[in-house]
Amino acid sequence: MSEVKIVIAGARGRMGSEAVKLVEETEHFQLVGVIDHKNEGMRLNELEGFTADVPIYTDIDKCFFETNPDVLIDLTTPEIGKVHTKKALQNGVRPVVGTTGFSEKDLNELQQLTEEKGIGAIIAPNFAIGAILMMKFSQIAAKYFQDVEIIEQHHDQKLDAPSGTGIKTAEMISAVREEKQQGHPDEKEIIEGARGANLNGIRLHSVRLPGLIAHQEVLFGGDGQTLKIRHDSYNRASFMSGVKLAVENVMKIDLLVYGLENIIE
Ligand SMILES: NC(=O)C1=CN([C@@H]2O[C@H](COP(=O)(O)OP(=O)(O)OC[C@H]3O[C@@H](n4cnc5c(N)ncnc54)[C@H](O)[C@@H]3O)[C@@H](O)[C@H]2O)C=CC1
Ligand SMILES: O=C(O)C1=N[C@H](C(=O)O)C[C@H](O)C1
């Protein structure tokens, strides 16, 4: 594979700093710049903990103009991630987006823009291969068990709830099961939120605690039995083989792919 020139947005973050390491360690990847909301004009290796000698930009258009990247990896926040993804597509740069918290409307807009531009884009709520399998296995199980609740657990610095993975899992399950209102038909929440969020009748519960990284259990119930499908990420390195796969694949496609399950066999 020929060399892929990459810009990372959110490089100082928990995920972004891991992605910088991945790009530096991968022979056919080249880091050409990073996008930050501060440190304009500095080099990344001037910041503690980084060795890559690449420019830091606060202006994404300037970054794309000066570095001419093939791919933008975005690991920022829901609000800014959307702006970056649009800007990338408008500049002919293929986005690989791990940032979560995009609405259905955002995804539709990005899909339309990708079609207009005719270049590849990947938005993946979870890059960990084990998490992709958890979602796939849950989709299979949902054909046999109609009643399901999702419990996702994350560190307490997470901005969005439910998690992108929780939402994607519920969407994948919804695609194969008839909508069902679960629990007792007359149930009442004594305290608002007790039954969690509701996506097509599937309840999603979000736990936020220090000490956690990213964990999800999909809990199915049937007559006299339950089935639990669980995935745990214990560090951010767990996401990096998926980031690598996404960067390699985004160079070969000309449409928007939402979810890594669509590019792994
Ligand atoms: N798809 C996946 O597998 C995973 C996705 N995530 C998602 O990735 C995103 C980042 O997560 P973390 O690294 O934990 O967050 P973080 O808070 O550690 O990092 C976010 C970074 O974005 C930067 N940032 C904020 N505003 C910016 C702007 N205007 N321009 C450039 N950079 C800006 C911050 O300075 C920070 O360095 C979140 O949306 C999270 O849900 C996290 C883990 C795995
Ligand atoms: O913010 C995180 O940490 C994570 N976010 C993603 C999500 O919202 O699903 C992926 C993973 O769960 C970690």
mmCIF file of N, CA, C and O and ligand atoms in Angstrom, residues 10 12-16 35-37 75-77 80 84 98-100 124-127 158 160 239, ligand 1:
data_model
loop_
_atom_site.group_PDB
_atom_site.id
_atom_site.type_symbol
_atom_site.label_atom_id
_atom_site.label_comp_id
_atom_site.label_asym_id
_atom_site.label_seq_id
_atom_site.Cartn_x
_atom_site.Cartn_y
_atom_site.Cartn_z
ATOM 1 N N GLY A 10 -7.409 16.400 17.708
ATOM 2 C CA GLY A 10 -7.588 15.897 19.080
ATOM 3 C C GLY A 10 -6.377 15.111 19.547
ATOM 4 O O GLY A 10 -6.481 14.255 20.436
ATOM 5 N N ARG A 12 -3.892 15.634 21.402
ATOM 6 C CA ARG A 12 -3.454 15.640 22.805
ATOM 7 C C ARG A 12 -4.376 14.835 23.709
ATOM 8 O O ARG A 12 -4.119 14.666 24.893
ATOM 9 N N GLY A 13 -5.497 14.354 23.177
ATOM 10 C CA GLY A 13 -6.499 13.656 23.987
ATOM 11 C C GLY A 13 -6.118 12.218 24.291
ATOM 12 O O GLY A 13 -5.096 11.712 23.829
ATOM 13 N N ARG A 14 -6.978 11.555 25.067
ATOM 14 C CA ARG A 14 -6.727 10.149 25.450
ATOM 15 C C ARG A 14 -6.630 9.264 24.221
ATOM 16 O O ARG A 14 -5.722 8.452 24.097
ATOM 17 N N MET A 15 -7.564 9.412 23.286
ATOM 18 C CA MET A 15 -7.536 8.599 22.067
ATOM 19 C C MET A 15 -6.544 9.155 21.051
ATOM 20 O O MET A 15 -5.810 8.410 20.404
ATOM 21 N N GLY A 16 -6.543 10.483 20.924
ATOM 22 C CA GLY A 16 -5.693 11.117 19.917
ATOM 23 C C GLY A 16 -4.221 10.808 20.123
ATOM 24 O O GLY A 16 -3.488 10.539 19.167
ATOM 25 N N ILE A 35 -4.419 18.913 14.498
ATOM 26 C CA ILE A 35 -5.337 20.046 14.705
ATOM 27 C C ILE A 35 -5.705 20.097 16.184
ATOM 28 O O ILE A 35 -6.078 19.076 16.783
ATOM 29 N N ASP A 36 -5.550 21.296 16.755
ATOM 30 C CA ASP A 36 -5.791 21.496 18.180
ATOM 31 C C ASP A 36 -6.608 22.776 18.323
ATOM 32 O O ASP A 36 -6.772 23.513 17.342
ATOM 33 N N HIS A 37 -7.128 23.062 19.508
ATOM 34 C CA HIS A 37 -7.794 24.358 19.668
ATOM 35 C C HIS A 37 -6.845 25.374 20.297
ATOM 36 O O HIS A 37 -7.223 26.520 20.529
ATOM 37 N N LEU A 75 -10.732 12.694 16.591
ATOM 38 C CA LEU A 75 -11.009 12.150 17.927
ATOM 39 C C LEU A 75 -11.155 13.334 18.873
ATOM 40 O O LEU A 75 -10.290 13.621 19.690
ATOM 41 N N THR A 76 -12.255 14.071 18.686
ATOM 42 C CA THR A 76 -12.415 15.320 19.439
ATOM 43 C C THR A 76 -13.693 15.285 20.273
ATOM 44 O O THR A 76 -13.803 14.490 21.200
ATOM 45 N N THR A 77 -14.619 16.184 19.965
ATOM 46 C CA THR A 77 -15.888 16.263 20.700
ATOM 47 C C THR A 77 -17.023 16.236 19.674
ATOM 48 O O THR A 77 -16.797 16.555 18.494
ATOM 49 N N ILE A 80 -17.362 19.683 17.600
ATOM 50 C CA ILE A 80 -16.259 20.042 16.700
ATOM 51 C C ILE A 80 -15.978 18.912 15.698
ATOM 52 O O ILE A 80 -15.573 19.168 14.561
ATOM 53 N N HIS A 84 -15.277 19.334 11.678
ATOM 54 C CA HIS A 84 -14.053 18.798 11.058
ATOM 55 C C HIS A 84 -14.383 17.822 9.925
ATOM 56 O O HIS A 84 -13.730 17.832 8.880
ATOM 57 N N GLY A 98 -13.731 8.783 14.885
ATOM 58 C CA GLY A 98 -14.040 7.957 16.059
ATOM 59 C C GLY A 98 -14.904 8.726 17.038
ATOM 60 O O GLY A 98 -15.498 8.153 17.945
ATOM 61 N N THR A 99 -14.970 10.036 16.843
ATOM 62 C CA THR A 99 -15.751 10.902 17.731
ATOM 63 C C THR A 99 -17.207 10.446 17.745
ATOM 64 O O THR A 99 -17.773 10.170 16.686
ATOM 65 N N THR A 100 -17.793 10.382 18.935
ATOM 66 C CA THR A 100 -19.188 9.940 19.054
ATOM 67 C C THR A 100 -20.079 11.119 19.428
ATOM 68 O O THR A 100 -19.591 12.206 19.721
ATOM 69 N N ALA A 124 -16.895 5.498 12.874
ATOM 70 C CA ALA A 124 -16.956 4.238 13.635
ATOM 71 C C ALA A 124 -17.141 4.538 15.120
ATOM 72 O O ALA A 124 -16.200 5.003 15.769
ATOM 73 N N PRO A 125 -18.325 4.275 15.663
ATOM 74 C CA PRO A 125 -18.542 4.543 17.087
ATOM 75 C C PRO A 125 -17.618 3.716 17.992
ATOM 76 O O PRO A 125 -17.397 4.100 19.143
ATOM 77 N N ASN A 126 -17.116 2.610 17.489
ATOM 78 C CA ASN A 126 -16.165 1.831 18.291
ATOM 79 C C ASN A 126 -15.166 1.147 17.358
ATOM 80 O O ASN A 126 -15.567 0.455 16.419
ATOM 81 N N PHE A 127 -13.875 1.351 17.620
ATOM 82 C CA PHE A 127 -12.824 0.763 16.772
ATOM 83 C C PHE A 127 -12.315 -0.565 17.323
ATOM 84 O O PHE A 127 -11.477 -1.200 16.681
ATOM 85 N N LYS A 158 -16.441 11.247 30.036
ATOM 86 C CA LYS A 158 -17.145 11.111 28.754
ATOM 87 C C LYS A 158 -18.255 12.156 28.633
ATOM 88 O O LYS A 158 -19.022 12.356 29.570
ATOM 89 N N ASP A 160 -20.746 12.345 26.040
ATOM 90 C CA ASP A 160 -22.029 11.939 25.463
ATOM 91 C C ASP A 160 -22.611 10.707 26.155
ATOM 92 O O ASP A 160 -21.898 9.795 26.552
ATOM 93 N N PHE A 239 -8.315 0.117 20.797
ATOM 94 C CA PHE A 239 -9.038 0.676 19.649
ATOM 95 C C PHE A 239 -8.151 0.823 18.407
ATOM 96 O O PHE A 239 -8.649 1.100 17.319
HETATM 97 N N1 LIG B 1 -14.607 5.181 18.137
HETATM 98 C C1 LIG B 1 -13.943 4.699 19.191
HETATM 99 O O1 LIG B 1 -13.508 3.540 19.217
HETATM 100 C C2 LIG B 1 -13.707 5.586 20.348
HETATM 101 C C3 LIG B 1 -14.232 6.836 20.334
HETATM 102 N N2 LIG B 1 -14.017 7.684 21.366
HETATM 103 C C4 LIG B 1 -14.554 9.018 21.174
HETATM 104 O O2 LIG B 1 -13.460 9.853 20.794
HETATM 105 C C5 LIG B 1 -13.684 11.180 21.252
HETATM 106 C C6 LIG B 1 -12.460 11.632 22.056
HETATM 107 O O3 LIG B 1 -12.382 10.871 23.230
HETATM 108 P P1 LIG B 1 -11.189 11.068 24.268
HETATM 109 O O4 LIG B 1 -9.896 10.946 23.567
HETATM 110 O O5 LIG B 1 -11.489 10.193 25.410
HETATM 111 O O6 LIG B 1 -11.446 12.598 24.684
HETATM 112 P P2 LIG B 1 -10.366 13.656 25.209
HETATM 113 O O7 LIG B 1 -11.165 14.697 25.916
HETATM 114 O O8 LIG B 1 -9.263 12.986 25.923
HETATM 115 O O9 LIG B 1 -9.785 14.265 23.862
HETATM 116 C C7 LIG B 1 -10.470 15.171 23.041
HETATM 117 C C8 LIG B 1 -9.446 16.076 22.413
HETATM 118 O O10 LIG B 1 -10.110 16.958 21.510
HETATM 119 C C9 LIG B 1 -9.458 18.206 21.619
HETATM 120 N N3 LIG B 1 -10.306 19.282 21.114
HETATM 121 C C10 LIG B 1 -11.366 19.857 21.694
HETATM 122 N N4 LIG B 1 -11.828 20.855 20.925
HETATM 123 C C11 LIG B 1 -11.032 20.888 19.837
HETATM 124 C C12 LIG B 1 -10.972 21.714 18.684
HETATM 125 N N5 LIG B 1 -11.825 22.722 18.509
HETATM 126 N N6 LIG B 1 -10.021 21.467 17.762
HETATM 127 C C13 LIG B 1 -9.147 20.472 17.933
HETATM 128 N N7 LIG B 1 -9.133 19.668 19.006
HETATM 129 C C14 LIG B 1 -10.065 19.887 19.948
HETATM 130 C C15 LIG B 1 -9.159 18.373 23.105
HETATM 131 O O11 LIG B 1 -8.138 19.317 23.314
HETATM 132 C C16 LIG B 1 -8.708 16.964 23.439
HETATM 133 O O12 LIG B 1 -7.320 16.828 23.244
HETATM 134 C C17 LIG B 1 -14.982 11.128 22.052
HETATM 135 O O13 LIG B 1 -16.055 11.534 21.215
HETATM 136 C C18 LIG B 1 -15.140 9.660 22.396
HETATM 137 O O14 LIG B 1 -16.469 9.277 22.588
HETATM 138 C C19 LIG B 1 -13.285 7.323 22.437
HETATM 139 C C20 LIG B 1 -12.753 6.077 22.536
HETATM 140 C C21 LIG B 1 -12.935 5.087 21.493
#
